[in-house]
Amino acid sequence: MKNLTGADTVDAADMEKRLGWLIVFRVSFATILTLSTLVYSAGEHLSSTEHPFVVLYSISALLVVLSLGYALVLRRVRRKVMFAYGQILLDSFFITTLIFVTGSSESIFTFLYLVGIIGASMLLPRGGSMVIAACSSVQYAVLVFFENQGMLGFLGGQTSVSMMADWPQMVYRVVIIASACLAVAFLSGILAFQARRAHRDLGVVERHLKRVERMAAMGEMVAGMAHEIKNPLASISGSIQLLAENTEPGSPNLRLMQIVLRETQRLSAIVTDFLLFAKPKSGTVKEMRLDLAIGEVVSLFRLDPICVGRIEVNLKLDSPVWIAMDPGHLKQVLWNLLKNGAEAIEKTGTLTIRMAVTRTDRIHLTISDTGCGIKETDQETVFDPFFTTKPSGSGLGLSIVHRIIDSYQGVIDLETSPGKGTTFTLILMGSSQKSSV
């Protein structure tokens, strides 16, 4: 699963799919380049074995061979972002070679730099397109410099006479192309970042809605069971208390009764959790500063035995943000997630709470731990009621958190890496109230 903290990360599976499309596009371009070259040479009654045409065919063939190689190793490569960087950088050199062969500064293929930059923005994390734009600009500047110095004829390229010793025109061309590359990189990078974030938002909401539908059916069943259990349990507890009052202190029967009372209290707490999962209490909604409320919960959690001397809790919060929510619900959500993260850490570790606010007043709150993570087979059921990997517990903690967040029209999702940790992401609507603090 993916988080929604606003970080521009690219999912490995999604990256593999995009790289596949890049390979297909590259092979398609090589095919079109070959066919168009053949058509042009035939239409102009030129020999297809002349030097420029041979170079174009060679470029096309090399692109196809490389693409087939990329396709063969695609699934075996682990660092797919670096793999994408390598492909796109190599593509930029092919574009420069193509421009060099087809007229240098007069070439009609200069626009391919922009195509490569747009592709980089779709594949690489934010900033990657700027790297490709800078690399393309440098290559074009070197090419134009060689043309200006009359060195392309020696290398086998075509030199524009109008460019010879015309430094102002050379600088002008380089500045225009570099500006276009950087502008396209900047704009396409922003659009790609927003598209990726919107795609992740949509995916998280879809998963959340599926869980809500599944939980709604479970909630009705659980509520019926809880009500049927609660009354007999109260009768048993009351009866045992009356019997205990009439039993001599220290007798074996009294000890047995105390065990029964302790277990009935535990069952009563579980039934209460059942009811809370089935239908969270509406509570009293209040306007409050989220950063201050989080700070109060964290201050209490740092004093809890599960945290003292073992867990470091870091806060990375935005400027003051207001939210309309029941303080008890917020505390329960935060406490459950913090406790869940602490229990996932075997010895010592770190819990980190981050908060960011989008322009649409959506609050992205993440709680990350450095624990054992969640197995891939368990990730889809971790929010289901009664699911737990712990030796004790009802398995309702995360289910209750999910129901509470949903009752405020919020969304919860997680990103986990087995052996490295888990990040829970809450998406909540901020309050319209603004703080002047």
Short mmCIF file of N, CA and C in Angstrom, two decimals, residues 287-299 302 314-324 330 334 353-357 363 365 428 433-437:
data_model
loop_
_atom_site.label_atom_id
_atom_site.label_comp_id
_atom_site.label_asym_id
_atom_site.label_seq_id
_atom_site.Cartn_x
_atom_site.Cartn_y
_atom_site.Cartn_z
N GLU A 287 -13.74 22.36 18.31
CA GLU A 287 -12.65 22.95 17.53
C GLU A 287 -11.39 22.93 18.39
N MET A 288 -10.31 22.33 17.87
CA MET A 288 -9.08 22.28 18.67
C MET A 288 -7.86 22.34 17.76
N ARG A 289 -6.77 22.78 18.36
CA ARG A 289 -5.50 22.82 17.63
C ARG A 289 -4.92 21.41 17.60
N LEU A 290 -4.78 20.87 16.39
CA LEU A 290 -4.35 19.49 16.26
C LEU A 290 -2.93 19.28 16.77
N ASP A 291 -2.04 20.23 16.49
CA ASP A 291 -0.65 20.06 16.92
C ASP A 291 -0.54 20.02 18.44
N LEU A 292 -1.34 20.85 19.14
CA LEU A 292 -1.31 20.85 20.60
C LEU A 292 -1.92 19.56 21.15
N ALA A 293 -3.02 19.10 20.54
CA ALA A 293 -3.66 17.87 20.99
C ALA A 293 -2.73 16.67 20.82
N ILE A 294 -2.01 16.63 19.70
CA ILE A 294 -1.05 15.55 19.47
C ILE A 294 0.06 15.61 20.51
N GLY A 295 0.53 16.81 20.80
CA GLY A 295 1.58 16.98 21.80
C GLY A 295 1.17 16.46 23.17
N GLU A 296 -0.09 16.71 23.56
CA GLU A 296 -0.57 16.23 24.86
C GLU A 296 -0.60 14.70 24.91
N VAL A 297 -1.11 14.08 23.84
CA VAL A 297 -1.17 12.61 23.80
C VAL A 297 0.24 12.02 23.83
N VAL A 298 1.15 12.61 23.10
CA VAL A 298 2.52 12.10 23.06
C VAL A 298 3.20 12.25 24.41
N SER A 299 2.93 13.36 25.10
CA SER A 299 3.52 13.56 26.44
C SER A 299 3.08 12.45 27.40
N ARG A 302 4.74 9.03 26.32
CA ARG A 302 6.15 8.91 26.69
C ARG A 302 6.33 8.42 28.12
N ASN A 314 9.32 11.15 17.95
CA ASN A 314 9.68 12.40 17.29
C ASN A 314 8.44 13.05 16.70
N LEU A 315 8.35 14.37 16.84
CA LEU A 315 7.24 15.13 16.28
C LEU A 315 7.74 16.05 15.18
N LYS A 316 7.10 15.97 14.01
CA LYS A 316 7.41 16.86 12.90
C LYS A 316 6.09 17.40 12.38
N LEU A 317 5.63 18.47 13.05
CA LEU A 317 4.30 19.01 12.79
C LEU A 317 4.38 20.32 12.02
N ASP A 318 3.34 20.59 11.25
CA ASP A 318 3.24 21.83 10.50
C ASP A 318 2.88 22.97 11.44
N SER A 319 2.67 24.13 10.85
CA SER A 319 2.19 25.28 11.60
C SER A 319 0.81 24.97 12.18
N PRO A 320 0.35 25.77 13.15
CA PRO A 320 -0.92 25.48 13.81
C PRO A 320 -2.06 25.14 12.87
N VAL A 321 -2.70 24.01 13.11
CA VAL A 321 -3.81 23.53 12.29
C VAL A 321 -4.98 23.20 13.20
N TRP A 322 -6.16 23.61 12.80
CA TRP A 322 -7.36 23.37 13.59
C TRP A 322 -8.18 22.23 12.99
N ILE A 323 -8.86 21.49 13.85
CA ILE A 323 -9.67 20.37 13.41
C ILE A 323 -10.91 20.28 14.29
N ALA A 324 -12.03 19.84 13.70
CA ALA A 324 -13.27 19.66 14.45
C ALA A 324 -13.44 18.17 14.72
N LEU A 330 -9.97 11.48 19.18
CA LEU A 330 -8.62 11.76 18.69
C LEU A 330 -7.58 11.07 19.56
N LEU A 334 -4.96 8.18 18.25
CA LEU A 334 -3.51 8.36 18.37
C LEU A 334 -2.89 7.33 19.30
N ILE A 353 5.83 11.14 14.22
CA ILE A 353 4.53 11.69 13.82
C ILE A 353 4.78 12.91 12.95
N ARG A 354 4.23 12.86 11.74
CA ARG A 354 4.36 13.99 10.81
C ARG A 354 2.98 14.52 10.46
N MET A 355 2.92 15.80 10.21
CA MET A 355 1.65 16.41 9.83
C MET A 355 1.90 17.42 8.72
N ALA A 356 1.08 17.35 7.69
CA ALA A 356 1.16 18.30 6.58
C ALA A 356 -0.25 18.66 6.16
N VAL A 357 -0.41 19.85 5.61
CA VAL A 357 -1.73 20.34 5.19
C VAL A 357 -1.66 20.72 3.73
N ILE A 363 -5.74 17.43 5.97
CA ILE A 363 -4.63 17.16 6.88
C ILE A 363 -4.12 15.75 6.63
N LEU A 365 -1.80 13.16 8.27
CA LEU A 365 -1.13 12.84 9.52
C LEU A 365 -0.59 11.42 9.43
N LEU A 428 -7.60 13.75 7.05
CA LEU A 428 -8.74 14.37 7.73
C LEU A 428 -8.97 15.77 7.16
N GLN A 433 -11.71 27.18 10.93
CA GLN A 433 -11.19 28.17 11.86
C GLN A 433 -9.70 28.36 11.62
N LYS A 434 -9.22 29.57 11.61
CA LYS A 434 -7.83 29.86 11.40
C LYS A 434 -7.20 30.39 12.70
N SER A 435 -5.98 29.97 12.88
CA SER A 435 -5.28 30.40 14.09
C SER A 435 -4.41 31.60 13.80
N SER A 436 -4.37 32.52 14.71
CA SER A 436 -3.51 33.68 14.57
C SER A 436 -2.21 33.51 15.35
N VAL A 437 -2.07 32.32 15.98
CA VAL A 437 -0.87 32.07 16.77
C VAL A 437 0.34 31.87 15.87
#
